[in-house]
PDB file of C-alpha atoms in Angstrom:
ATOM      1  CA  SER A   1       0.000   0.000   0.000  1.00  0.00           C
ATOM      2  CA  PRO A   2       1.255   3.510  -0.716  1.00  0.00           C
ATOM      3  CA  SER A   3       2.883   5.367   2.144  1.00  0.00           C
ATOM      4  CA  ALA A   4       1.664   8.746   3.356  1.00  0.00           C
ATOM      5  CA  PHE A   5       5.330   9.636   3.808  1.00  0.00           C
ATOM      6  CA  TYR A   6       7.903  10.593   1.225  1.00  0.00           C
ATOM      7  CA  PRO A   7       9.947   7.577   0.129  1.00  0.00           C
ATOM      8  CA  LEU A   8      13.152   9.630   0.361  1.00  0.00           C
ATOM      9  CA  THR A   9      16.118   7.691   1.710  1.00  0.00           C
ATOM     10  CA  THR A  10      18.773  10.445   1.529  1.00  0.00           C
ATOM     11  CA  ILE A  11      18.539  14.107   2.524  1.00  0.00           C
ATOM     12  CA  ASP A  12      21.271  16.740   2.766  1.00  0.00           C
ATOM     13  CA  PHE A  13      20.029  20.182   3.789  1.00  0.00           C
ATOM     14  CA  ASP A  14      20.822  23.475   5.504  1.00  0.00           C
ATOM     15  CA  ALA A  15      18.542  23.976   8.495  1.00  0.00           C
ATOM     16  CA  SER A  16      17.447  27.586   8.865  1.00  0.00           C
ATOM     17  CA  TRP A  17      14.298  27.362  10.995  1.00  0.00           C
ATOM     18  CA  LEU A  18      12.542  24.857  13.246  1.00  0.00           C
ATOM     19  CA  SER A  19       9.451  24.137  11.115  1.00  0.00           C
ATOM     20  CA  GLN A  20      11.699  23.305   8.158  1.00  0.00           C
ATOM     21  CA  VAL A  21      13.552  20.693  10.232  1.00  0.00           C
ATOM     22  CA  THR A  22      10.422  19.183  11.756  1.00  0.00           C
ATOM     23  CA  ASP A  23       8.557  19.062   8.433  1.00  0.00           C
ATOM     24  CA  ILE A  24      11.400  17.274   6.702  1.00  0.00           C
ATOM     25  CA  LEU A  25      12.174  14.819   9.489  1.00  0.00           C
ATOM     26  CA  ASP A  26       8.528  14.120  10.369  1.00  0.00           C
ATOM     27  CA  GLY A  27       7.783  13.314   6.724  1.00  0.00           C
ATOM     28  CA  CYS A  28      10.747  11.062   5.970  1.00  0.00           C
ATOM     29  CA  PRO A  29      10.876   8.130   8.408  1.00  0.00           C
ATOM     30  CA  GLN A  30      12.546   5.883   5.807  1.00  0.00           C
ATOM     31  CA  LEU A  31      15.798   7.862   5.783  1.00  0.00           C
ATOM     32  CA  GLU A  32      19.007   5.893   5.418  1.00  0.00           C
ATOM     33  CA  ASN A  33      21.327   8.903   5.070  1.00  0.00           C
ATOM     34  CA  LEU A  34      20.821  12.287   6.707  1.00  0.00           C
ATOM     35  CA  SER A  35      23.115  15.292   6.547  1.00  0.00           C
ATOM     36  CA  ILE A  36      21.979  18.469   8.274  1.00  0.00           C
ATOM     37  CA  SER A  37      23.854  21.760   8.666  1.00  0.00           C
ATOM     38  CA  PHE A  38      22.464  24.173  11.223  1.00  0.00           C
ATOM     39  CA  LYS A  39      22.820  27.710   9.880  1.00  0.00           C
ATOM     40  CA  SER A  40      21.025  29.626  12.621  1.00  0.00           C
ATOM     41  CA  ASP A  41      19.744  29.271  16.168  1.00  0.00           C
ATOM     42  CA  PHE A  42      16.238  28.128  17.035  1.00  0.00           C
ATOM     43  CA  ALA A  43      14.722  26.377  20.030  1.00  0.00           C
ATOM     44  CA  PHE A  44      13.644  22.760  19.916  1.00  0.00           C
ATOM     45  CA  PRO A  45      10.495  21.888  21.863  1.00  0.00           C
ATOM     46  CA  ALA A  46      10.969  20.264  25.266  1.00  0.00           C
ATOM     47  CA  THR A  47       9.594  16.914  24.081  1.00  0.00           C
ATOM     48  CA  GLY A  48       9.508  14.805  20.954  1.00  0.00           C
ATOM     49  CA  SER A  49      11.903  12.659  18.983  1.00  0.00           C
ATOM     50  CA  TRP A  50      12.478  11.159  15.562  1.00  0.00           C
ATOM     51  CA  ILE A  51      12.890   7.430  15.133  1.00  0.00           C
ATOM     52  CA  PHE A  52      14.740   6.324  12.020  1.00  0.00           C
ATOM     53  CA  ASP A  53      14.911   2.528  11.983  1.00  0.00           C
ATOM     54  CA  LYS A  54      16.825   2.459   8.677  1.00  0.00           C
ATOM     55  CA  LEU A  55      19.233   5.368   9.208  1.00  0.00           C
ATOM     56  CA  LYS A  56      22.796   4.194   8.510  1.00  0.00           C
ATOM     57  CA  THR A  57      24.650   7.518   8.134  1.00  0.00           C
ATOM     58  CA  LEU A  58      24.121  10.746  10.079  1.00  0.00           C
ATOM     59  CA  ARG A  59      26.108  13.945   9.587  1.00  0.00           C
ATOM     60  CA  VAL A  60      25.378  16.965  11.771  1.00  0.00           C
ATOM     61  CA  HIS A  61      27.198  20.278  11.270  1.00  0.00           C
ATOM     62  CA  PHE A  62      26.845  23.195  13.688  1.00  0.00           C
ATOM     63  CA  PHE A  63      27.869  26.323  11.768  1.00  0.00           C
ATOM     64  CA  HIS A  64      26.836  29.927  12.392  1.00  0.00           C
ATOM     65  CA  CYS A  65      24.793  28.899  15.410  1.00  0.00           C
ATOM     66  CA  SER A  66      25.202  28.213  19.109  1.00  0.00           C
ATOM     67  CA  PRO A  67      26.249  24.560  19.467  1.00  0.00           C
ATOM     68  CA  ARG A  68      25.331  24.680  23.153  1.00  0.00           C
ATOM     69  CA  ASP A  69      21.656  25.254  22.279  1.00  0.00           C
ATOM     70  CA  MET A  70      21.461  23.473  18.954  1.00  0.00           C
ATOM     71  CA  SER A  71      23.054  20.244  20.188  1.00  0.00           C
ATOM     72  CA  MET A  72      19.712  19.452  21.860  1.00  0.00           C
ATOM     73  CA  PHE A  73      18.840  18.181  18.383  1.00  0.00           C
ATOM     74  CA  LEU A  74      21.141  15.206  19.023  1.00  0.00           C
ATOM     75  CA  THR A  75      19.005  13.993  21.915  1.00  0.00           C
ATOM     76  CA  ARG A  76      15.954  13.775  19.633  1.00  0.00           C
ATOM     77  CA  ILE A  77      17.396  11.278  17.147  1.00  0.00           C
ATOM     78  CA  HIS A  78      16.861   7.546  17.650  1.00  0.00           C
ATOM     79  CA  ALA A  79      18.711   5.486  15.053  1.00  0.00           C
ATOM     80  CA  PRO A  80      19.123   1.851  16.129  1.00  0.00           C
ATOM     81  CA  ALA A  81      20.842   0.850  12.855  1.00  0.00           C
ATOM     82  CA  LEU A  82      23.266   3.806  12.682  1.00  0.00           C
ATOM     83  CA  GLN A  83      26.707   2.786  11.434  1.00  0.00           C
ATOM     84  CA  THR A  84      28.439   6.094  10.645  1.00  0.00           C
ATOM     85  CA  LEU A  85      28.139   9.309  12.660  1.00  0.00           C
ATOM     86  CA  THR A  86      29.839  12.616  11.861  1.00  0.00           C
ATOM     87  CA  ILE A  87      29.556  15.525  14.296  1.00  0.00           C
ATOM     88  CA  ASP A  88      31.141  18.831  13.334  1.00  0.00           C
ATOM     89  CA  GLY A  89      31.347  21.967  15.473  1.00  0.00           C
ATOM     90  CA  LEU A  90      30.692  20.974  19.097  1.00  0.00           C
ATOM     91  CA  ARG A  91      33.289  23.303  20.583  1.00  0.00           C
ATOM     92  CA  THR A  92      31.137  24.477  23.499  1.00  0.00           C
ATOM     93  CA  SER A  93      28.394  21.900  23.719  1.00  0.00           C
ATOM     94  CA  PRO A  94      27.494  19.802  26.746  1.00  0.00           C
ATOM     95  CA  SER A  95      28.825  16.309  26.084  1.00  0.00           C
ATOM     96  CA  ILE A  96      25.652  14.800  27.511  1.00  0.00           C
ATOM     97  CA  HIS A  97      23.797  15.499  24.274  1.00  0.00           C
ATOM     98  CA  LEU A  98      26.240  13.487  22.176  1.00  0.00           C
ATOM     99  CA  ALA A  99      26.316  10.730  24.798  1.00  0.00           C
ATOM    100  CA  GLU A 100      22.511  10.542  24.705  1.00  0.00           C
ATOM    101  CA  LEU A 101      22.525  10.231  20.915  1.00  0.00           C
ATOM    102  CA  LEU A 102      25.058   7.399  21.186  1.00  0.00           C
ATOM    103  CA  ASP A 103      22.709   5.673  23.646  1.00  0.00           C
ATOM    104  CA  HIS A 104      20.031   5.767  20.920  1.00  0.00           C
ATOM    105  CA  THR A 105      22.156   4.106  18.222  1.00  0.00           C
ATOM    106  CA  GLY A 106      21.616   0.474  19.085  1.00  0.00           C
ATOM    107  CA  GLY A 107      25.289  -0.321  19.669  1.00  0.00           C
ATOM    108  CA  VAL A 108      26.204  -1.034  16.028  1.00  0.00           C
ATOM    109  CA  LEU A 109      28.048   2.201  15.231  1.00  0.00           C
ATOM    110  CA  LYS A 110      31.182   1.358  13.239  1.00  0.00           C
ATOM    111  CA  GLN A 111      32.580   4.816  12.439  1.00  0.00           C
ATOM    112  CA  LEU A 112      32.614   7.998  14.531  1.00  0.00           C
ATOM    113  CA  ASN A 113      33.953  11.212  13.012  1.00  0.00           C
ATOM    114  CA  MET A 114      34.284  14.219  15.322  1.00  0.00           C
ATOM    115  CA  LEU A 115      35.477  17.487  13.812  1.00  0.00           C
ATOM    116  CA  ASN A 116      35.937  20.878  15.457  1.00  0.00           C
ATOM    117  CA  ILE A 117      35.075  19.426  18.838  1.00  0.00           C
ATOM    118  CA  SER A 118      36.255  19.924  22.408  1.00  0.00           C
ATOM    119  CA  LEU A 119      36.483  16.816  24.546  1.00  0.00           C
ATOM    120  CA  SER A 120      38.179  15.500  27.648  1.00  0.00           C
ATOM    121  CA  HIS A 121      39.435  11.984  28.284  1.00  0.00           C
ATOM    122  CA  LYS A 122      36.439  11.490  30.595  1.00  0.00           C
ATOM    123  CA  GLU A 123      34.028  12.433  27.788  1.00  0.00           C
ATOM    124  CA  LEU A 124      35.878  10.285  25.245  1.00  0.00           C
ATOM    125  CA  GLY A 125      35.709   7.386  27.692  1.00  0.00           C
ATOM    126  CA  GLN A 126      31.951   7.871  28.074  1.00  0.00           C
ATOM    127  CA  TYR A 127      31.554   7.785  24.281  1.00  0.00           C
ATOM    128  CA  LEU A 128      33.739   4.708  23.796  1.00  0.00           C
ATOM    129  CA  LEU A 129      31.903   2.732  26.487  1.00  0.00           C
ATOM    130  CA  ARG A 130      28.786   3.118  24.319  1.00  0.00           C
ATOM    131  CA  LEU A 131      30.599   2.036  21.132  1.00  0.00           C
ATOM    132  CA  ARG A 132      31.776  -1.533  21.617  1.00  0.00           C
ATOM    133  CA  CYS A 133      31.610  -2.255  17.839  1.00  0.00           C
ATOM    134  CA  LEU A 134      33.533   0.871  16.783  1.00  0.00           C
ATOM    135  CA  GLU A 135      36.053   0.164  14.012  1.00  0.00           C
ATOM    136  CA  SER A 136      37.063   3.693  13.001  1.00  0.00           C
ATOM    137  CA  LEU A 137      37.497   6.913  15.009  1.00  0.00           C
ATOM    138  CA  HIS A 138      38.415  10.191  13.295  1.00  0.00           C
ATOM    139  CA  LEU A 139      39.253  13.245  15.406  1.00  0.00           C
ATOM    140  CA  VAL A 140      39.982  16.315  13.306  1.00  0.00           C
ATOM    141  CA  ASP A 141      40.635  19.792  14.712  1.00  0.00           C
ATOM    142  CA  SER A 142      39.747  18.610  18.203  1.00  0.00           C
ATOM    143  CA  GLN A 143      40.718  20.320  21.446  1.00  0.00           C
ATOM    144  CA  GLY A 144      41.464  18.529  24.693  1.00  0.00           C
ATOM    145  CA  PHE A 145      42.925  15.313  23.261  1.00  0.00           C
ATOM    146  CA  ASP A 146      45.796  14.278  25.525  1.00  0.00           C
ATOM    147  CA  ASN A 147      47.749  11.197  26.633  1.00  0.00           C
ATOM    148  CA  ALA A 148      44.840  10.098  28.825  1.00  0.00           C
ATOM    149  CA  CYS A 149      42.639  10.061  25.703  1.00  0.00           C
ATOM    150  CA  LEU A 150      45.277   8.112  23.811  1.00  0.00           C
ATOM    151  CA  ARG A 151      45.454   5.486  26.549  1.00  0.00           C
ATOM    152  CA  LEU A 152      41.701   4.893  26.121  1.00  0.00           C
ATOM    153  CA  LEU A 153      42.267   3.908  22.488  1.00  0.00           C
ATOM    154  CA  ILE A 154      45.106   1.437  22.872  1.00  0.00           C
ATOM    155  CA  TRP A 155      45.339  -2.045  24.274  1.00  0.00           C
ATOM    156  CA  ASN A 156      45.869  -2.059  28.030  1.00  0.00           C
ATOM    157  CA  PRO A 157      48.207  -4.962  28.850  1.00  0.00           C
ATOM    158  CA  ASP A 158      47.687  -4.528  32.612  1.00  0.00           C
ATOM    159  CA  SER A 159      43.977  -5.254  32.452  1.00  0.00           C
ATOM    160  CA  ASN A 160      44.166  -7.224  29.178  1.00  0.00           C
ATOM    161  CA  THR A 161      41.297  -5.118  27.821  1.00  0.00           C
ATOM    162  CA  ASN A 162      40.441  -2.487  25.289  1.00  0.00           C
ATOM    163  CA  LEU A 163      37.357  -0.243  25.383  1.00  0.00           C
ATOM    164  CA  CYS A 164      36.793  -0.815  21.654  1.00  0.00           C
ATOM    165  CA  PRO A 165      38.154  -4.253  20.773  1.00  0.00           C
ATOM    166  CA  ASP A 166      37.209  -3.887  17.082  1.00  0.00           C
ATOM    167  CA  LEU A 167      38.930  -0.498  16.632  1.00  0.00           C
ATOM    168  CA  LYS A 168      41.160  -0.710  13.549  1.00  0.00           C
ATOM    169  CA  GLU A 169      41.632   2.900  12.482  1.00  0.00           C
ATOM    170  CA  VAL A 170      42.265   6.144  14.375  1.00  0.00           C
ATOM    171  CA  TRP A 171      42.862   9.560  12.822  1.00  0.00           C
ATOM    172  CA  LEU A 172      44.231  12.345  14.992  1.00  0.00           C
ATOM    173  CA  LEU A 173      44.545  15.302  12.654  1.00  0.00           C
ATOM    174  CA  ARG A 174      45.230  18.794  13.960  1.00  0.00           C
ATOM    175  CA  SER A 175      44.149  17.557  17.406  1.00  0.00           C
ATOM    176  CA  GLU A 176      45.680  18.874  20.601  1.00  0.00           C
TER     177      GLU A 176
END
């Protein structure tokens, strides 16, 4: 039977106002690939979420807006099949929003790309604990990456463990 929703599986758009975002995401539950660039600030309602059972790739860019406010968007996405996540521009955002998104990914995320982000080893540890299947981690133009962060990524012979046992690739580009 025909769906009342658009059969779109891929969307890449610049988000300029709230109703634009909600109209697009409410009408496209079959998304497999979503790329959204926030170009201005707007407030998300206190409740509500989007469930994308088929979403495999999510890219979120925070440009020309307040990442602290706009990162609330991350808490609204539920993507149990998500395999690749790119977050760009969380220089001043509470890490809890990204951690909450990772909790909604179903544990199958294979690649995490974080660009223009500030993070501590505690935050990185919180993310990695949620990403047991992670194979690839890319940190580009990140602030706060130190030896404690590095130790989270490598095999620990003392405890004979690794937070991400499947991790095969790490990029640390322009990260300090």
